[in-house]
Amino acid sequence: MSENENPNAFRPGELNRYSSLTEVAKLSHAIRSTGRPVVLVPLGLPCHAGNIEAVRAAASLPRALVIAALWRGLDDDSSDSAIEDAAQALSRAGVEVLLSAPAREPRTEVHSPLEGVGRSQLTALARLVLGSGCTDLVLGERDYRLLIAAQAMITDLAIPVTLHAIPVIRDRDGLPFSTTLMGLDPAEREAAVALSAALTAGAFVASEGADAVLRTVEETVEAAPGVELCSLLLLDPMLGPLAEGATEGRLLAEVELSASGERVEDSVGILLMDREREIARTALEAAGLDPEISDEEWAELRSLQGRVRAAKAEREEREGR
């Protein structure tokens, strides 16, 4: 790895480390002049598996130069060892540029009307995007509110950057990889699992409608020890009000851990439709038939499906003898 403030000395295939956004912009300009995309991936500390998946997603863009940029707030107290650990992990993942620029007190702020998106965070993101000269930006759905706010910022300010969203990367227990959750002790983490379990349960009953989704999440969290539901929202994918008859939504929930008072937020995308009914509609449309299925017709089809399954089970049992 090399500490590099001279774009002419950029070493391909190595992790080149920068502390100046201006120097990264010069490098980006040189790379873009060759027709290659420059992909910015903002990351928090400490580095975790979700970060690595984000840079791998960025590297999947053909001929891309990936810039991993560490979030450095005004109150940042990240240790040198955390930065070094991140550098080692990112180097192994094939990242060629690591930017760790100190934060500056902004004189201009970018504000989002979305609740939960801080001005300082969105302003810092705008500075990284505009200052780095990137062509593409990769953000995870883990911080879904920031993702939507970033897309609105890019659109409203006509920033010539393409935003790529990657799904939430989850650990084996279902919790998303995140800087916040890495600080939980085992007991707190076990309690927090109830949130992800509740969202999964809510998504599972999405075909029954929005009320069933919200009720299921509330009941699941209520039955779990050590957590209390703070907020629960079912919105459209762009975080606006869910329209009547909408087929897609975003389920967001926040819980408080009783032991520490720590708050944990998570979200999932849901399909507010009966998947089997949608498959049947698609099949009818593909056959050139009217794809609309009334409730009465669907009830008859489900009844027929049940009889077919029963007959199949009876045959298999008979043949098994």
mmCIF file of C-alpha atoms in Angstrom:
data_model
loop_
_atom_site.group_PDB
_atom_site.id
_atom_site.type_symbol
_atom_site.label_atom_id
_atom_site.label_comp_id
_atom_site.label_asym_id
_atom_site.label_seq_id
_atom_site.Cartn_x
_atom_site.Cartn_y
_atom_site.Cartn_z
ATOM 1 C CA MET A 1 0.000 0.000 0.000
ATOM 2 C CA SER A 2 1.233 3.479 -0.788
ATOM 3 C CA GLU A 3 0.426 6.915 0.625
ATOM 4 C CA ASN A 4 -0.138 8.834 -2.585
ATOM 5 C CA GLU A 5 -0.712 12.544 -3.185
ATOM 6 C CA ASN A 6 0.505 12.497 -6.810
ATOM 7 C CA PRO A 7 -1.948 11.056 -9.374
ATOM 8 C CA ASN A 8 0.914 10.512 -11.789
ATOM 9 C CA ALA A 9 2.362 8.026 -9.305
ATOM 10 C CA PHE A 10 -0.840 5.973 -9.098
ATOM 11 C CA ARG A 11 0.033 2.288 -8.866
ATOM 12 C CA PRO A 12 -2.574 0.015 -10.490
ATOM 13 C CA GLY A 13 -3.284 -3.188 -8.615
ATOM 14 C CA GLU A 14 -2.283 -1.672 -5.267
ATOM 15 C CA LEU A 15 -4.195 0.206 -2.594
ATOM 16 C CA ASN A 16 -3.279 3.867 -3.091
ATOM 17 C CA ARG A 17 -4.138 5.939 -0.007
ATOM 18 C CA TYR A 18 -5.182 9.595 -0.164
ATOM 19 C CA SER A 19 -6.043 12.174 2.465
ATOM 20 C CA SER A 20 -6.871 14.945 -0.027
ATOM 21 C CA LEU A 21 -10.141 15.083 -1.942
ATOM 22 C CA THR A 22 -8.503 17.434 -4.445
ATOM 23 C CA GLU A 23 -5.852 14.863 -5.357
ATOM 24 C CA VAL A 24 -8.493 12.154 -5.736
ATOM 25 C CA ALA A 25 -10.384 14.464 -8.111
ATOM 26 C CA LYS A 26 -7.244 14.845 -10.248
ATOM 27 C CA LEU A 27 -6.858 11.075 -10.389
ATOM 28 C CA SER A 28 -10.549 10.652 -11.274
ATOM 29 C CA HIS A 29 -10.221 13.142 -14.116
ATOM 30 C CA ALA A 30 -7.234 11.235 -15.501
ATOM 31 C CA ILE A 31 -9.053 7.901 -15.275
ATOM 32 C CA ARG A 32 -12.275 9.246 -16.775
ATOM 33 C CA SER A 33 -10.338 10.657 -19.745
ATOM 34 C CA THR A 34 -9.604 7.045 -20.716
ATOM 35 C CA GLY A 35 -13.308 6.196 -20.732
ATOM 36 C CA ARG A 36 -13.236 4.237 -17.480
ATOM 37 C CA PRO A 37 -15.925 4.718 -14.803
ATOM 38 C CA VAL A 38 -14.930 5.942 -11.348
ATOM 39 C CA VAL A 39 -17.068 4.388 -8.609
ATOM 40 C CA LEU A 40 -17.330 5.936 -5.148
ATOM 41 C CA VAL A 41 -18.200 3.715 -2.168
ATOM 42 C CA PRO A 42 -18.627 5.605 1.145
ATOM 43 C CA LEU A 43 -17.840 3.350 4.131
ATOM 44 C CA GLY A 44 -18.032 3.567 7.892
ATOM 45 C CA LEU A 45 -15.675 2.240 10.539
ATOM 46 C CA PRO A 46 -14.983 -0.360 11.682
ATOM 47 C CA CYS A 47 -14.938 -2.170 8.339
ATOM 48 C CA HIS A 48 -17.314 -5.145 8.112
ATOM 49 C CA ALA A 49 -18.585 -7.728 5.616
ATOM 50 C CA GLY A 50 -21.252 -5.346 4.300
ATOM 51 C CA ASN A 51 -18.521 -2.872 3.320
ATOM 52 C CA ILE A 52 -16.608 -5.567 1.461
ATOM 53 C CA GLU A 53 -19.713 -6.622 -0.478
ATOM 54 C CA ALA A 54 -20.302 -2.983 -1.431
ATOM 55 C CA VAL A 55 -16.815 -2.571 -2.920
ATOM 56 C CA ARG A 56 -17.149 -5.912 -4.718
ATOM 57 C CA ALA A 57 -20.406 -4.708 -6.246
ATOM 58 C CA ALA A 58 -18.623 -1.535 -7.353
ATOM 59 C CA ALA A 59 -15.760 -3.548 -8.842
ATOM 60 C CA SER A 60 -18.252 -5.553 -10.923
ATOM 61 C CA LEU A 61 -18.758 -2.527 -13.181
ATOM 62 C CA PRO A 62 -16.556 -3.086 -16.253
ATOM 63 C CA ARG A 63 -13.119 -1.412 -16.076
ATOM 64 C CA ALA A 64 -14.126 0.531 -12.962
ATOM 65 C CA LEU A 65 -11.737 2.334 -10.638
ATOM 66 C CA VAL A 66 -13.178 1.882 -7.137
ATOM 67 C CA ILE A 67 -12.697 4.640 -4.563
ATOM 68 C CA ALA A 68 -13.478 3.594 -0.997
ATOM 69 C CA ALA A 69 -14.116 6.759 1.029
ATOM 70 C CA LEU A 70 -14.229 6.605 4.815
ATOM 71 C CA TRP A 71 -16.937 8.682 6.484
ATOM 72 C CA ARG A 72 -15.071 11.175 8.679
ATOM 73 C CA GLY A 73 -17.437 13.373 10.692
ATOM 74 C CA LEU A 74 -16.404 16.457 12.645
ATOM 75 C CA ASP A 75 -16.582 14.414 15.848
ATOM 76 C CA ASP A 76 -14.829 11.429 14.299
ATOM 77 C CA ASP A 77 -12.680 9.573 16.811
ATOM 78 C CA SER A 78 -11.738 6.554 14.702
ATOM 79 C CA SER A 79 -8.500 5.027 15.877
ATOM 80 C CA ASP A 80 -5.499 4.603 13.630
ATOM 81 C CA SER A 81 -5.808 0.846 14.121
ATOM 82 C CA ALA A 82 -9.416 0.855 12.826
ATOM 83 C CA ILE A 83 -8.304 2.750 9.728
ATOM 84 C CA GLU A 84 -5.377 0.374 9.209
ATOM 85 C CA ASP A 85 -7.642 -2.664 9.622
ATOM 86 C CA ALA A 86 -10.015 -1.198 7.030
ATOM 87 C CA ALA A 87 -7.123 -0.530 4.657
ATOM 88 C CA GLN A 88 -5.930 -4.128 4.933
ATOM 89 C CA ALA A 89 -9.421 -5.551 4.329
ATOM 90 C CA LEU A 90 -10.088 -3.244 1.376
ATOM 91 C CA SER A 91 -6.704 -4.038 -0.140
ATOM 92 C CA ARG A 92 -7.514 -7.760 -0.005
ATOM 93 C CA ALA A 93 -10.840 -6.996 -1.715
ATOM 94 C CA GLY A 94 -8.996 -5.374 -4.627
ATOM 95 C CA VAL A 95 -9.726 -1.700 -3.898
ATOM 96 C CA GLU A 96 -7.183 0.599 -5.565
ATOM 97 C CA VAL A 97 -8.032 3.936 -3.914
ATOM 98 C CA LEU A 98 -8.751 4.630 -0.238
ATOM 99 C CA LEU A 99 -9.749 8.179 0.684
ATOM 100 C CA SER A 100 -9.621 9.194 4.333
ATOM 101 C CA ALA A 101 -10.079 12.954 4.225
ATOM 102 C CA PRO A 102 -10.691 14.936 7.421
ATOM 103 C CA ALA A 103 -14.101 16.568 7.752
ATOM 104 C CA ARG A 104 -14.604 20.301 7.351
ATOM 105 C CA GLU A 105 -17.202 22.574 8.910
ATOM 106 C CA PRO A 106 -19.568 23.212 5.964
ATOM 107 C CA ARG A 107 -20.717 26.702 5.041
ATOM 108 C CA THR A 108 -23.416 25.238 2.808
ATOM 109 C CA GLU A 109 -25.700 22.400 3.869
ATOM 110 C CA VAL A 110 -27.786 19.923 1.901
ATOM 111 C CA HIS A 111 -31.120 19.253 3.585
ATOM 112 C CA SER A 112 -33.553 16.387 3.028
ATOM 113 C CA PRO A 113 -37.173 16.514 4.219
ATOM 114 C CA LEU A 114 -36.968 12.800 5.032
ATOM 115 C CA GLU A 115 -37.079 12.135 8.757
ATOM 116 C CA GLY A 116 -33.934 10.456 10.049
ATOM 117 C CA VAL A 117 -31.546 11.876 7.435
ATOM 118 C CA GLY A 118 -29.170 14.363 9.049
ATOM 119 C CA ARG A 119 -27.945 17.446 7.228
ATOM 120 C CA SER A 120 -24.342 16.738 8.159
ATOM 121 C CA GLN A 121 -24.469 13.235 6.680
ATOM 122 C CA LEU A 122 -26.100 14.285 3.412
ATOM 123 C CA THR A 123 -23.795 17.309 3.117
ATOM 124 C CA ALA A 124 -20.740 15.104 3.656
ATOM 125 C CA LEU A 125 -22.010 12.712 0.979
ATOM 126 C CA ALA A 126 -22.556 15.579 -1.469
ATOM 127 C CA ARG A 127 -18.999 16.790 -0.836
ATOM 128 C CA LEU A 128 -17.577 13.321 -1.500
ATOM 129 C CA VAL A 129 -19.609 12.845 -4.684
ATOM 130 C CA LEU A 130 -18.898 16.268 -6.163
ATOM 131 C CA GLY A 131 -15.331 16.523 -4.907
ATOM 132 C CA SER A 132 -14.202 13.067 -6.016
ATOM 133 C CA GLY A 133 -15.333 13.480 -9.612
ATOM 134 C CA CYS A 134 -16.931 10.027 -9.590
ATOM 135 C CA THR A 135 -19.247 8.755 -12.307
ATOM 136 C CA ASP A 136 -21.040 6.231 -10.103
ATOM 137 C CA LEU A 137 -22.031 5.955 -6.446
ATOM 138 C CA VAL A 138 -22.699 2.730 -4.540
ATOM 139 C CA LEU A 139 -24.849 2.801 -1.401
ATOM 140 C CA GLY A 140 -26.443 -0.038 0.522
ATOM 141 C CA GLU A 141 -30.112 -0.422 1.395
ATOM 142 C CA ARG A 142 -29.012 -0.837 5.011
ATOM 143 C CA ASP A 143 -29.417 2.933 5.453
ATOM 144 C CA TYR A 144 -32.507 3.103 3.281
ATOM 145 C CA ARG A 145 -33.491 6.657 4.196
ATOM 146 C CA LEU A 146 -30.062 7.975 3.193
ATOM 147 C CA LEU A 147 -30.258 5.994 -0.051
ATOM 148 C CA ILE A 148 -33.544 7.636 -1.047
ATOM 149 C CA ALA A 149 -32.343 11.079 0.075
ATOM 150 C CA ALA A 150 -29.177 10.638 -1.998
ATOM 151 C CA GLN A 151 -31.169 9.773 -5.121
ATOM 152 C CA ALA A 152 -33.382 12.824 -4.596
ATOM 153 C CA MET A 153 -30.287 15.014 -4.144
ATOM 154 C CA ILE A 154 -28.697 13.658 -7.327
ATOM 155 C CA THR A 155 -31.901 14.252 -9.295
ATOM 156 C CA ASP A 156 -32.755 17.678 -7.867
ATOM 157 C CA LEU A 157 -29.234 19.082 -8.212
ATOM 158 C CA ALA A 158 -28.651 17.469 -11.628
ATOM 159 C CA ILE A 159 -25.468 15.781 -10.423
ATOM 160 C CA PRO A 160 -24.084 13.640 -13.294
ATOM 161 C CA VAL A 161 -23.709 10.498 -11.204
ATOM 162 C CA THR A 162 -25.464 7.126 -11.371
ATOM 163 C CA LEU A 163 -26.561 5.695 -8.021
ATOM 164 C CA HIS A 164 -26.393 1.919 -7.542
ATOM 165 C CA ALA A 165 -28.179 0.347 -4.564
ATOM 166 C CA ILE A 166 -27.113 -2.998 -3.132
ATOM 167 C CA PRO A 167 -29.363 -5.151 -0.929
ATOM 168 C CA VAL A 168 -28.900 -5.346 2.822
ATOM 169 C CA ILE A 169 -26.072 -7.763 3.650
ATOM 170 C CA ARG A 170 -27.067 -9.841 6.680
ATOM 171 C CA ASP A 171 -25.219 -11.978 9.185
ATOM 172 C CA ARG A 172 -26.191 -15.571 9.912
ATOM 173 C CA ASP A 173 -28.593 -14.481 12.668
ATOM 174 C CA GLY A 174 -30.495 -12.232 10.255
ATOM 175 C CA LEU A 175 -29.176 -8.911 11.544
ATOM 176 C CA PRO A 176 -27.669 -6.570 8.957
ATOM 177 C CA PHE A 177 -23.965 -5.867 9.027
ATOM 178 C CA SER A 178 -23.547 -2.334 10.350
ATOM 179 C CA THR A 179 -21.185 -0.234 12.415
ATOM 180 C CA THR A 180 -23.855 0.275 15.091
ATOM 181 C CA LEU A 181 -24.675 -3.402 15.512
ATOM 182 C CA MET A 182 -21.015 -4.386 15.723
ATOM 183 C CA GLY A 183 -20.888 -2.572 19.073
ATOM 184 C CA LEU A 184 -23.637 -4.661 20.698
ATOM 185 C CA ASP A 185 -22.759 -7.256 23.305
ATOM 186 C CA PRO A 186 -24.072 -10.845 22.790
ATOM 187 C CA ALA A 187 -27.179 -10.333 24.956
ATOM 188 C CA GLU A 188 -28.120 -7.101 23.178
ATOM 189 C CA ARG A 189 -27.556 -8.702 19.813
ATOM 190 C CA GLU A 190 -29.780 -11.634 20.719
ATOM 191 C CA ALA A 191 -32.540 -9.201 21.681
ATOM 192 C CA ALA A 192 -32.066 -7.177 18.480
ATOM 193 C CA VAL A 193 -32.617 -10.289 16.363
ATOM 194 C CA ALA A 194 -36.322 -9.921 17.199
ATOM 195 C CA LEU A 195 -36.487 -6.871 14.928
ATOM 196 C CA SER A 196 -35.227 -8.675 11.832
ATOM 197 C CA ALA A 197 -37.430 -11.673 12.676
ATOM 198 C CA ALA A 198 -40.463 -9.387 12.959
ATOM 199 C CA LEU A 199 -39.774 -7.749 9.591
ATOM 200 C CA THR A 200 -39.356 -11.161 7.975
ATOM 201 C CA ALA A 201 -42.659 -12.296 9.482
ATOM 202 C CA GLY A 202 -44.349 -9.134 8.235
ATOM 203 C CA ALA A 203 -43.022 -9.622 4.717
ATOM 204 C CA PHE A 204 -44.252 -13.232 4.779
ATOM 205 C CA VAL A 205 -47.892 -12.159 5.249
ATOM 206 C CA ALA A 206 -47.700 -9.256 2.779
ATOM 207 C CA SER A 207 -50.173 -10.950 0.434
ATOM 208 C CA GLU A 208 -52.821 -10.431 3.146
ATOM 209 C CA GLY A 209 -52.475 -6.653 2.991
ATOM 210 C CA ALA A 210 -50.862 -3.753 4.812
ATOM 211 C CA ASP A 211 -52.851 -4.167 8.038
ATOM 212 C CA ALA A 212 -51.745 -7.792 8.361
ATOM 213 C CA VAL A 213 -48.125 -6.777 7.812
ATOM 214 C CA LEU A 214 -48.158 -4.112 10.528
ATOM 215 C CA ARG A 215 -50.087 -6.301 12.967
ATOM 216 C CA THR A 216 -47.654 -9.187 12.505
ATOM 217 C CA VAL A 217 -44.604 -7.004 13.140
ATOM 218 C CA GLU A 218 -46.163 -5.494 16.267
ATOM 219 C CA GLU A 219 -47.153 -8.886 17.680
ATOM 220 C CA THR A 220 -43.753 -10.432 16.953
ATOM 221 C CA VAL A 221 -41.834 -7.634 18.680
ATOM 222 C CA GLU A 222 -44.286 -7.571 21.600
ATOM 223 C CA ALA A 223 -43.701 -11.287 22.186
ATOM 224 C CA ALA A 224 -39.913 -10.899 22.224
ATOM 225 C CA PRO A 225 -38.079 -10.133 25.483
ATOM 226 C CA GLY A 226 -35.703 -7.207 25.844
ATOM 227 C CA VAL A 227 -37.031 -4.995 23.037
ATOM 228 C CA GLU A 228 -39.683 -2.323 22.679
ATOM 229 C CA LEU A 229 -41.105 -1.110 19.372
ATOM 230 C CA CYS A 230 -40.416 2.608 18.868
ATOM 231 C CA SER A 231 -41.665 3.170 15.330
ATOM 232 C CA LEU A 232 -43.195 1.166 12.508
ATOM 233 C CA LEU A 233 -43.874 2.476 9.013
ATOM 234 C CA LEU A 234 -45.074 0.929 5.767
ATOM 235 C CA LEU A 235 -44.343 3.362 2.946
ATOM 236 C CA ASP A 236 -43.898 3.234 -0.799
ATOM 237 C CA PRO A 237 -40.384 2.374 -2.075
ATOM 238 C CA MET A 238 -39.506 6.093 -2.318
ATOM 239 C CA LEU A 239 -40.677 6.610 1.296
ATOM 240 C CA GLY A 240 -43.844 8.463 0.364
ATOM 241 C CA PRO A 241 -47.344 7.493 1.559
ATOM 242 C CA LEU A 242 -48.420 4.027 0.450
ATOM 243 C CA ALA A 243 -51.073 4.442 -2.244
ATOM 244 C CA GLU A 244 -54.276 2.428 -2.310
ATOM 245 C CA GLY A 245 -53.714 -0.744 -4.313
ATOM 246 C CA ALA A 246 -49.916 -0.444 -4.233
ATOM 247 C CA THR A 247 -48.098 -3.708 -4.918
ATOM 248 C CA GLU A 248 -44.697 -2.746 -3.471
ATOM 249 C CA GLY A 249 -43.680 -1.101 -0.235
ATOM 250 C CA ARG A 250 -40.870 -0.542 2.244
ATOM 251 C CA LEU A 251 -41.343 -1.739 5.803
ATOM 252 C CA LEU A 252 -39.250 0.221 8.325
ATOM 253 C CA ALA A 253 -39.114 -0.402 12.064
ATOM 254 C CA GLU A 254 -37.062 0.771 15.019
ATOM 255 C CA VAL A 255 -36.776 -0.894 18.420
ATOM 256 C CA GLU A 256 -35.149 0.072 21.692
ATOM 257 C CA LEU A 257 -33.059 -2.492 23.541
ATOM 258 C CA SER A 258 -34.255 -2.558 27.149
ATOM 259 C CA ALA A 259 -30.850 -3.364 28.641
ATOM 260 C CA SER A 260 -28.935 -0.431 27.149
ATOM 261 C CA GLY A 261 -31.474 1.944 25.630
ATOM 262 C CA GLU A 262 -29.708 1.525 22.275
ATOM 263 C CA ARG A 263 -31.993 1.960 19.264
ATOM 264 C CA VAL A 264 -31.780 -0.333 16.267
ATOM 265 C CA GLU A 265 -33.444 0.271 12.897
ATOM 266 C CA ASP A 266 -33.976 -2.154 10.032
ATOM 267 C CA SER A 267 -36.089 -2.326 6.883
ATOM 268 C CA VAL A 268 -37.192 -4.730 4.162
ATOM 269 C CA GLY A 269 -38.893 -4.413 0.810
ATOM 270 C CA ILE A 270 -42.229 -6.197 0.530
ATOM 271 C CA LEU A 271 -44.622 -7.239 -2.226
ATOM 272 C CA LEU A 272 -48.238 -6.534 -1.291
ATOM 273 C CA MET A 273 -49.668 -9.199 -3.542
ATOM 274 C CA ASP A 274 -50.498 -12.876 -3.600
ATOM 275 C CA ARG A 275 -47.510 -14.380 -5.415
ATOM 276 C CA GLU A 276 -49.433 -17.424 -6.651
ATOM 277 C CA ARG A 277 -52.220 -15.206 -7.956
ATOM 278 C CA GLU A 278 -49.683 -13.015 -9.731
ATOM 279 C CA ILE A 279 -48.092 -16.112 -11.312
ATOM 280 C CA ALA A 280 -51.528 -17.220 -12.517
ATOM 281 C CA ARG A 281 -52.179 -13.773 -14.013
ATOM 282 C CA THR A 282 -48.830 -13.857 -15.810
ATOM 283 C CA ALA A 283 -49.556 -17.335 -17.206
ATOM 284 C CA LEU A 284 -52.968 -16.245 -18.502
ATOM 285 C CA GLU A 285 -51.480 -13.147 -20.115
ATOM 286 C CA ALA A 286 -48.723 -15.227 -21.754
ATOM 287 C CA ALA A 287 -51.409 -17.518 -23.184
ATOM 288 C CA GLY A 288 -53.191 -14.535 -24.740
ATOM 289 C CA LEU A 289 -56.102 -14.691 -22.284
ATOM 290 C CA ASP A 290 -57.644 -12.060 -20.031
ATOM 291 C CA PRO A 291 -55.238 -11.927 -17.057
ATOM 292 C CA GLU A 292 -57.730 -10.406 -14.611
ATOM 293 C CA ILE A 293 -58.915 -12.882 -11.978
ATOM 294 C CA SER A 294 -61.867 -11.998 -9.757
ATOM 295 C CA ASP A 295 -61.924 -12.977 -6.096
ATOM 296 C CA GLU A 296 -64.563 -15.624 -6.842
ATOM 297 C CA GLU A 297 -62.492 -17.090 -9.689
ATOM 298 C CA TRP A 298 -59.382 -17.110 -7.536
ATOM 299 C CA ALA A 299 -61.235 -18.890 -4.727
ATOM 300 C CA GLU A 300 -62.304 -21.578 -7.211
ATOM 301 C CA LEU A 301 -58.738 -21.942 -8.497
ATOM 302 C CA ARG A 302 -57.399 -22.283 -4.935
ATOM 303 C CA SER A 303 -60.031 -24.912 -4.190
ATOM 304 C CA LEU A 304 -59.056 -26.824 -7.327
ATOM 305 C CA GLN A 305 -55.394 -26.488 -6.383
ATOM 306 C CA GLY A 306 -56.167 -27.987 -2.976
ATOM 307 C CA ARG A 307 -57.977 -30.965 -4.536
ATOM 308 C CA VAL A 308 -55.068 -31.555 -6.938
ATOM 309 C CA ARG A 309 -52.581 -31.536 -4.072
ATOM 310 C CA ALA A 310 -54.741 -33.916 -2.044
ATOM 311 C CA ALA A 311 -55.046 -36.307 -5.003
ATOM 312 C CA LYS A 312 -51.287 -36.160 -5.585
ATOM 313 C CA ALA A 313 -50.559 -36.867 -1.922
ATOM 314 C CA GLU A 314 -52.973 -39.817 -1.976
ATOM 315 C CA ARG A 315 -51.315 -41.244 -5.092
ATOM 316 C CA GLU A 316 -47.820 -40.856 -3.638
ATOM 317 C CA GLU A 317 -48.923 -42.555 -0.428
ATOM 318 C CA ARG A 318 -50.442 -45.420 -2.429
ATOM 319 C CA GLU A 319 -47.296 -45.854 -4.521
ATOM 320 C CA GLY A 320 -45.149 -45.669 -1.403
ATOM 321 C CA ARG A 321 -46.866 -48.761 -0.051
#
